[in-house]
Short mmCIF file of C-alpha atoms and ligand atoms in Angstrom, two decimals:
data_model
loop_
_atom_site.label_atom_id
_atom_site.label_comp_id
_atom_site.label_asym_id
_atom_site.label_seq_id
_atom_site.Cartn_x
_atom_site.Cartn_y
_atom_site.Cartn_z
CA UNK L 1 0.00 0.00 0.00
CA UNK L 2 1.17 3.53 -0.68
CA UNK L 3 1.31 6.43 1.79
CA UNK L 4 -1.85 7.90 0.18
CA UNK L 5 -3.79 4.62 0.34
CA UNK L 6 -2.97 4.18 4.04
CA UNK L 7 -3.96 7.78 4.72
CA UNK L 8 -7.31 7.16 2.99
CA UNK L 9 -7.90 4.01 5.04
CA UNK L 10 -7.25 5.95 8.27
CA UNK L 11 -9.85 8.56 7.23
CA UNK L 12 -12.47 6.33 5.55
CA UNK L 13 -16.00 7.01 6.76
CA UNK L 14 -16.77 3.31 7.29
CA UNK L 15 -13.84 1.16 8.49
CA UNK L 16 -15.83 -2.14 8.20
CA UNK L 17 -14.36 -3.24 4.83
CA UNK L 18 -10.83 -2.61 6.20
CA UNK L 19 -11.54 -4.69 9.31
CA UNK L 20 -13.06 -7.46 7.16
CA UNK L 21 -10.04 -7.61 4.88
CA UNK L 22 -7.69 -7.79 7.88
CA UNK L 23 -9.82 -10.46 9.59
CA UNK L 24 -9.80 -12.59 6.43
CA UNK L 25 -6.03 -12.27 6.08
CA UNK L 26 -5.55 -13.15 9.75
CA UNK L 27 -7.59 -16.33 9.29
CA UNK L 28 -5.87 -17.25 6.01
CA UNK L 29 -2.29 -16.79 7.26
CA UNK L 30 -2.48 -17.42 11.02
CA UNK L 31 -5.38 -19.87 11.23
CA UNK L 32 -8.37 -19.75 13.55
CA UNK L 33 -6.43 -20.15 16.80
CA UNK L 34 -5.78 -17.34 19.21
CA UNK L 35 -2.32 -17.55 20.72
CA UNK L 36 -2.24 -16.84 24.44
CA UNK L 37 0.88 -15.47 26.12
CA UNK L 38 0.96 -15.05 29.89
CA UNK L 39 1.98 -11.51 30.84
CA UNK L 40 4.08 -11.15 33.99
CA UNK L 41 4.80 -7.60 35.13
CA UNK L 42 8.12 -8.35 36.77
CA UNK L 43 8.96 -4.93 38.28
CA UNK L 44 7.55 -1.41 38.50
CA UNK L 45 11.01 0.10 39.04
CA UNK L 46 12.21 2.27 36.14
CA UNK L 47 15.12 4.68 35.72
CA UNK L 48 13.68 6.34 32.60
CA UNK L 49 11.47 9.38 32.44
CA UNK L 50 9.27 8.78 29.38
CA UNK L 51 6.83 11.68 29.56
CA UNK L 52 3.71 9.53 28.96
CA UNK L 53 4.28 6.63 31.36
CA UNK L 54 3.09 6.30 34.94
CA UNK L 55 6.17 4.25 35.91
CA UNK L 56 8.60 7.07 35.00
CA UNK L 57 11.24 7.66 37.68
CA UNK L 58 9.93 11.20 38.21
CA UNK L 59 6.52 9.97 39.40
CA UNK L 60 6.67 9.74 43.22
CA UNK L 61 3.18 8.21 43.50
CA UNK L 62 4.17 4.73 42.27
CA UNK L 63 4.58 1.77 44.62
CA UNK L 64 7.83 0.19 43.40
CA UNK L 65 8.04 -3.61 43.58
CA UNK L 66 10.12 -6.36 42.03
CA UNK L 67 8.94 -9.98 42.00
CA UNK L 68 11.22 -12.59 43.56
CA UNK L 69 12.65 -15.52 41.63
CA UNK L 70 10.22 -17.85 43.40
CA UNK L 71 7.23 -15.63 42.53
CA UNK L 72 8.33 -15.63 38.89
CA UNK L 73 8.61 -19.43 38.85
CA UNK L 74 5.11 -19.64 40.32
CA UNK L 75 3.78 -17.38 37.52
CA UNK L 76 5.44 -19.61 34.93
CA UNK L 77 3.97 -22.71 36.60
CA UNK L 78 0.57 -21.08 36.31
CA UNK L 79 1.18 -20.46 32.60
CA UNK L 80 2.13 -24.11 32.27
CA UNK L 81 -1.04 -25.25 34.10
CA UNK L 82 -3.15 -23.07 31.77
CA UNK L 83 -1.30 -24.52 28.71
CA UNK L 84 -0.22 -21.04 27.60
CA UNK L 85 3.23 -22.14 26.38
CA UNK L 86 4.81 -18.69 26.65
CA UNK L 87 5.41 -16.12 29.37
CA UNK L 88 6.18 -12.48 28.64
CA UNK L 89 8.39 -10.90 31.31
CA UNK L 90 7.82 -7.14 31.22
CA UNK L 91 9.19 -4.39 33.48
CA UNK L 92 10.51 -0.88 33.77
CA UNK L 93 14.17 -0.42 32.94
CA UNK L 94 16.87 -0.69 35.61
CA UNK L 95 20.25 -2.40 35.51
CA UNK L 96 20.72 -2.17 39.28
CA UNK L 97 17.26 -3.37 40.28
CA UNK L 98 16.94 -5.90 37.45
CA UNK L 99 20.51 -7.20 37.01
CA UNK L 100 21.17 -8.99 33.73
CA UNK L 101 22.67 -12.00 35.52
CA UNK L 102 19.53 -12.42 37.63
CA UNK L 103 17.27 -12.32 34.53
CA UNK L 104 19.53 -14.96 32.90
CA UNK L 105 19.08 -17.18 35.96
CA UNK L 106 15.28 -16.66 35.91
CA UNK L 107 15.19 -17.55 32.19
CA UNK L 108 17.15 -20.77 32.81
CA UNK L 109 14.96 -21.80 35.72
CA UNK L 110 11.66 -21.09 33.92
CA UNK L 111 12.86 -23.00 30.84
CA UNK L 112 14.15 -25.91 32.92
CA UNK L 113 11.32 -26.19 35.46
CA UNK L 114 8.23 -25.31 33.41
CA UNK L 115 9.24 -25.61 29.74
CA UNK L 116 7.56 -22.28 29.00
CA UNK L 117 9.03 -20.22 26.17
CA UNK L 118 10.18 -16.74 27.12
CA UNK L 119 9.52 -13.33 25.66
CA UNK L 120 11.27 -10.35 27.27
CA UNK L 121 10.13 -6.73 27.39
CA UNK L 122 12.67 -5.04 29.65
CA UNK L 123 13.37 -1.84 27.73
CA UNK L 124 16.54 -0.52 26.08
CA UNK L 125 19.18 -2.70 27.70
CA UNK L 126 22.71 -3.17 26.30
CA UNK L 127 23.66 -5.49 23.41
CA UNK L 128 25.70 -7.63 25.87
CA UNK L 129 22.67 -8.05 28.10
CA UNK L 130 20.45 -8.96 25.13
CA UNK L 131 23.09 -11.56 24.08
CA UNK L 132 23.33 -13.03 27.60
CA UNK L 133 19.54 -13.50 27.79
CA UNK L 134 19.40 -15.02 24.31
CA UNK L 135 22.06 -17.55 25.33
CA UNK L 136 20.10 -18.30 28.51
CA UNK L 137 17.11 -19.29 26.37
CA UNK L 138 14.93 -16.21 25.76
CA UNK L 139 13.52 -16.34 22.23
CA UNK L 140 11.56 -13.14 21.70
CA UNK L 141 11.92 -9.47 22.64
CA UNK L 142 9.27 -6.75 22.61
CA UNK L 143 10.36 -3.13 22.35
CA UNK L 144 7.89 -0.65 20.94
CA UNK L 145 9.48 2.22 19.04
CA UNK L 146 6.42 4.30 20.12
CA UNK L 147 6.73 6.59 17.06
CA UNK L 148 9.09 6.40 14.09
CA UNK L 149 9.23 10.21 13.99
CA UNK L 150 12.52 11.04 15.69
CA UNK L 151 11.69 14.65 16.75
CA UNK L 152 8.41 13.42 18.32
CA UNK L 153 10.23 10.44 19.92
CA UNK L 154 12.88 12.79 21.35
CA UNK L 155 10.21 15.16 22.68
CA UNK L 156 8.64 12.37 24.80
CA UNK L 157 11.92 10.68 25.82
CA UNK L 158 14.11 13.12 27.81
CA UNK L 159 17.79 12.85 26.95
CA UNK L 160 17.31 11.53 23.41
CA UNK L 161 19.18 13.51 20.75
CA UNK L 162 16.85 14.08 17.76
CA UNK L 163 19.86 14.26 15.43
CA UNK L 164 21.19 10.77 16.23
CA UNK L 165 19.74 7.36 15.35
CA UNK L 166 16.33 6.41 16.78
CA UNK L 167 17.50 4.43 19.87
CA UNK L 168 14.69 1.90 19.81
CA UNK L 169 14.93 1.20 16.06
CA UNK L 170 18.66 0.68 16.63
CA UNK L 171 17.96 -1.82 19.47
CA UNK L 172 15.44 -3.72 17.30
CA UNK L 173 18.11 -4.25 14.65
CA UNK L 174 20.59 -5.53 17.27
CA UNK L 175 17.98 -7.88 18.73
CA UNK L 176 17.25 -9.30 15.29
CA UNK L 177 20.95 -9.87 14.61
CA UNK L 178 21.17 -11.84 17.88
CA UNK L 179 18.53 -14.25 16.64
CA UNK L 180 15.55 -12.98 18.60
CA UNK L 181 12.08 -12.86 17.12
CA UNK L 182 11.41 -9.15 17.56
CA UNK L 183 8.31 -7.13 18.26
CA UNK L 184 7.96 -3.41 17.79
CA UNK L 185 5.01 -1.10 17.88
CA UNK L 186 3.55 2.30 18.61
CA UNK L 187 1.07 4.27 20.65
CA UNK L 188 -1.84 5.76 18.73
CA UNK L 189 -2.76 9.39 19.45
CA UNK L 190 0.37 10.75 21.15
CA UNK L 191 -0.14 14.56 21.38
CA UNK L 192 1.77 15.91 18.38
CA UNK L 193 1.34 12.73 16.29
CA UNK L 194 0.02 13.65 12.84
CA UNK L 195 -1.67 11.29 10.38
CA UNK L 196 1.41 11.46 8.16
CA UNK L 197 3.59 10.30 11.06
CA UNK L 198 1.23 7.38 11.75
CA UNK L 199 1.39 6.33 8.09
CA UNK L 200 5.20 6.27 8.39
CA UNK L 201 4.87 4.13 11.55
CA UNK L 202 2.71 1.64 9.67
CA UNK L 203 5.20 1.51 6.79
CA UNK L 204 8.03 1.07 9.33
CA UNK L 205 6.45 -2.17 10.70
CA UNK L 206 6.90 -3.59 7.25
CA UNK L 207 10.40 -2.21 6.63
CA UNK L 208 11.67 -3.77 9.87
CA UNK L 209 10.24 -7.22 9.02
CA UNK L 210 8.82 -7.45 12.53
CA UNK L 211 7.74 -10.83 13.87
CA UNK L 212 5.35 -9.17 16.34
CA UNK L 213 3.55 -5.83 16.26
CA UNK L 214 2.10 -4.37 19.46
CA UNK L 215 0.04 -1.22 19.35
CA UNK L 216 -2.58 0.49 21.43
CA UNK L 217 -4.11 3.88 22.12
CA UNK L 218 -2.14 6.43 24.14
CA UNK L 219 -3.92 6.86 27.48
CA UNK L 220 -3.16 10.17 29.26
CA UNK L 221 -1.80 9.75 32.80
CA UNK L 222 -2.43 12.77 35.06
CA UNK L 223 0.88 12.29 36.93
CA UNK L 224 2.97 12.66 33.76
CA UNK L 225 4.17 15.73 31.79
CA UNK L 226 2.57 14.61 28.50
CA UNK L 227 -0.86 14.94 30.14
CA UNK L 228 -0.47 18.73 29.90
CA UNK L 229 0.76 18.86 26.30
CA UNK L 230 -1.88 20.03 23.80
CA UNK L 231 -2.88 18.11 20.69
CA UNK L 232 -2.25 19.36 17.15
CA UNK L 233 -5.23 21.03 15.43
CA UNK L 234 -8.02 18.45 15.03
CA UNK L 235 -7.55 17.89 11.29
CA UNK L 236 -3.90 16.88 11.83
CA UNK L 237 -3.87 15.14 15.22
CA UNK L 238 -4.33 11.34 15.32
CA UNK L 239 -7.07 10.74 17.91
CA UNK L 240 -6.29 8.33 20.78
CA UNK L 241 -9.42 6.27 20.17
CA UNK L 242 -10.24 2.56 19.97
CA UNK L 243 -11.41 3.16 16.38
CA UNK L 244 -8.06 4.61 15.30
CA UNK L 245 -6.15 1.84 17.12
CA UNK L 246 -8.27 -0.79 15.32
CA UNK L 247 -7.71 0.85 11.93
CA UNK L 248 -3.95 0.84 12.57
CA UNK L 249 -4.11 -2.77 13.73
CA UNK L 250 -6.01 -3.78 10.59
CA UNK L 251 -3.46 -2.01 8.37
CA UNK L 252 -0.62 -3.68 10.29
CA UNK L 253 -2.20 -7.07 9.50
CA UNK L 254 -2.80 -6.23 5.83
CA UNK L 255 0.84 -5.15 5.35
CA UNK L 256 2.29 -7.94 7.54
CA UNK L 257 0.06 -10.99 7.06
CA UNK L 258 2.38 -13.35 9.01
CA UNK L 259 3.08 -11.17 12.07
CA UNK L 260 1.86 -12.03 15.54
CA UNK L 261 -0.33 -9.11 16.57
CA UNK L 262 -1.89 -8.90 20.05
CA UNK L 263 -5.17 -7.32 20.98
CA UNK L 264 -3.58 -5.15 23.68
CA UNK L 265 -4.42 -4.24 27.26
CA UNK L 266 -4.58 -0.52 26.37
CA UNK L 267 -7.27 -1.22 23.76
CA UNK L 268 -9.29 -3.23 26.31
CA UNK L 269 -8.73 -0.50 28.89
CA UNK L 270 -10.31 2.32 26.85
CA UNK L 271 -13.14 0.03 25.72
CA UNK L 272 -13.55 -2.50 28.56
CA UNK L 273 -16.73 -4.08 27.16
CA UNK L 274 -15.59 -4.87 23.66
CA UNK L 275 -12.00 -3.67 23.06
CA UNK L 276 -10.50 -7.16 23.33
CA UNK L 277 -13.03 -8.64 20.92
CA UNK L 278 -12.73 -5.71 18.47
CA UNK L 279 -8.97 -6.22 18.29
CA UNK L 280 -9.38 -9.94 17.64
CA UNK L 281 -11.81 -9.31 14.79
CA UNK L 282 -9.81 -6.64 12.94
CA UNK L 283 -6.52 -8.48 12.54
CA UNK L 284 -5.12 -9.48 15.96
CA UNK L 285 -4.30 -13.15 16.64
CA UNK L 286 -2.70 -12.97 20.10
CA UNK L 287 -4.04 -12.20 23.55
CA UNK L 288 -1.94 -11.78 26.70
CA UNK L 289 -3.83 -12.64 29.91
CA UNK L 290 -2.25 -11.04 32.95
CA UNK L 291 -0.53 -13.49 35.31
CA UNK L 292 1.05 -10.91 37.64
CA UNK L 293 0.24 -11.78 41.28
CA UNK L 294 -2.89 -9.79 42.13
CA UNK L 295 -1.35 -7.76 44.96
CA UNK L 296 1.17 -6.13 42.59
CA UNK L 297 -1.10 -5.26 39.68
CA UNK L 298 -2.28 -1.89 40.96
CA UNK L 299 1.35 -0.74 41.26
CA UNK L 300 2.13 -1.51 37.59
CA UNK L 301 0.17 1.55 36.46
CA UNK L 302 1.57 2.53 33.05
CA UNK L 303 -1.66 4.51 32.56
CA UNK L 304 -4.90 5.00 34.53
CA UNK L 305 -7.84 2.58 34.16
CA UNK L 306 -5.59 -0.32 33.17
CA UNK L 307 -7.74 -3.44 33.20
CA UNK L 308 -6.88 -6.59 35.19
CA UNK L 309 -6.13 -4.47 38.26
CA UNK L 310 -7.94 -6.16 41.18
CA UNK L 311 -9.31 -8.97 39.03
CA UNK L 312 -8.18 -12.28 40.51
CA UNK L 313 -6.25 -14.49 38.07
CA UNK L 314 -8.79 -17.31 37.90
CA UNK L 315 -11.63 -14.87 37.22
CA UNK L 316 -9.61 -13.22 34.53
CA UNK L 317 -9.21 -16.55 32.73
CA UNK L 318 -12.93 -17.31 33.13
CA UNK L 319 -13.88 -13.97 31.58
CA UNK L 320 -11.36 -14.54 28.84
CA UNK L 321 -12.62 -17.99 27.90
CA UNK L 322 -16.23 -16.75 28.03
CA UNK L 323 -15.27 -13.93 25.69
CA UNK L 324 -13.66 -16.27 23.18
CA UNK L 325 -16.58 -18.69 23.28
CA UNK L 326 -18.73 -15.95 21.73
CA UNK L 327 -16.35 -15.99 18.82
CA UNK L 328 -17.13 -19.60 18.10
CA UNK L 329 -14.71 -19.86 15.21
CA UNK L 330 -11.77 -19.32 17.58
CA UNK L 331 -10.00 -22.20 19.28
CA UNK L 332 -7.42 -21.75 21.97
CA UNK L 333 -4.13 -23.46 21.41
CA UNK L 334 -0.59 -23.50 22.71
CA UNK L 335 1.86 -20.88 21.51
N1 LIG P 401 9.90 -0.51 30.05
C1 LIG P 401 9.59 -1.29 28.91
C2 LIG P 401 8.30 -2.10 29.06
C3 LIG P 401 7.20 -1.49 29.85
S1 LIG P 401 6.34 -0.15 29.09
C4 LIG P 401 9.51 -0.41 27.67
O1 LIG P 401 9.40 0.80 27.82
O2 LIG P 401 9.56 -0.96 26.59
C5 LIG P 401 5.45 -1.02 27.85
C6 LIG P 401 4.66 -0.15 26.90
O3 LIG P 401 3.60 0.51 27.59
C7 LIG P 401 5.43 1.00 26.27
O4 LIG P 401 6.19 0.56 25.18
C8 LIG P 401 4.30 1.96 25.88
O5 LIG P 401 3.96 1.79 24.50
C9 LIG P 401 3.13 1.53 26.76
N2 LIG P 401 2.66 2.68 27.56
C10 LIG P 401 3.31 3.32 28.54
N3 LIG P 401 2.60 4.39 28.97
C11 LIG P 401 1.45 4.41 28.24
C12 LIG P 401 0.32 5.28 28.19
N4 LIG P 401 0.21 6.36 28.98
N5 LIG P 401 -0.66 4.98 27.31
C13 LIG P 401 -0.57 3.90 26.52
N6 LIG P 401 0.48 3.05 26.50
C14 LIG P 401 1.49 3.31 27.35
FE1 LIG P 402 10.05 3.04 31.98
FE2 LIG P 402 9.05 1.70 29.86
FE3 LIG P 402 7.55 3.48 31.23
FE4 LIG P 402 9.55 4.39 29.72
S1 LIG P 402 7.70 3.29 28.98
S2 LIG P 402 9.08 5.04 31.84
S3 LIG P 402 11.06 2.74 29.97
S4 LIG P 402 8.37 1.55 31.99
#
C-alpha cells in the first residue's frame, strides 16, 4: 500500500471493509487459533522518564516492587497449568534493580522447570545483556518504538538527541541480529502525532520485518508531563481512540500478514466491554492474559484505568474464555 492509500484508510467514513479484509487475512495466514501469552509484570522500578508513562522515575506516587525468583517461577507454573506455552516478562528499565545475571538465571529456571518459552520486554538494555539473555534461552523481545518520527520520539523521551539514530529502532536491529524474534510497535494518538507520522509508523512495521507488532491507544496519565501537552489542530492530530487503534491494527495485519499481533491491554482498557473482541476481529491473533500476582497489579500503572487491576487471576481466565466462546470460530491453542 502507498502512503496515500494508508492515509485514505485511516480517514475512511466506514472502516468495516478494512476490518473485514484484515480479519480474512488473519484467518488465512495465522489460522483460527488465538495464541495466548501469559503476561508477567516483573517490576515497577524504572530509571527512565518517558513523559507519557506512569512508571517514569519522576513519578513519586508509584509503589515500586520487584517480583522474587520464586514468585516468577510460580507465575510460569501457572502459565504451564493453563497450557499457555509462553510467558512475557515485562518491566521498567533498571540495571541495578533488574541485574542482567539475575534475569539470565530466571530464564534458565523457567525454561528448565516449566518448559515455557520466554519473551522479554525489559526496555533498552545493552547489546551484551540482550546476548546473555538469548544464550540463557529467551527467544523473543518486545520493544515498541512508540513513534518512528525522531523529533516526536525525542520530545517524549528526555535525553534523546533528535539528530542521532532512533534508539529503539537501533535496538530492534541488534535484537534481530542476535537471533531474537522481535516485536515493535507504537502508541496511537500521542499529542503531536500527525496522520502522516502514523502512516510512516505503519510503513516502518513492514520495513523492519517485525515478527510481532504491538500497538494500542495512548492513554493520558495525570501524573505525567505529556498529560499537559496540547494536541495538534483536530484535522492533523491522530485521535487516541479505539477506532483509530483498530484501523492501525487492521493495516498492520494487511501489510504484515504473518506477524503475531496482540489485541492489547490498552485497547481493552479504553473500551472494557468490547475492546479485546474488536482487536481480535480486525486483525489481531494474540491475547496476553495477565498473570502478575494480584497484589502487585495496581502498582504496575503505566496509565490509569488499566484493566486486570484487582481482578483475581482465575476470574480473569474465566472472563477470557467466556469472551472467546462468543467468537465460536476461535479455538485456543498453545503458543
Ligand atoms: N519498560 C519497557 C516495558 C514497559 S512499558 C519499555 O518501555 O519498553 C510497555 C509499553 O507501555 C510502552 O512501550 C508503551 O507503548 C506503553 N505505555 C506506557 N505508557 C502508556 C500510556 N500512557 N498509554 C498507553 N500506553 C502506554
Ligand atoms: Fe520506563 Fe518503559 Fe515506562 Fe519508559 S515506557 S518510563 S522505559 S516503563
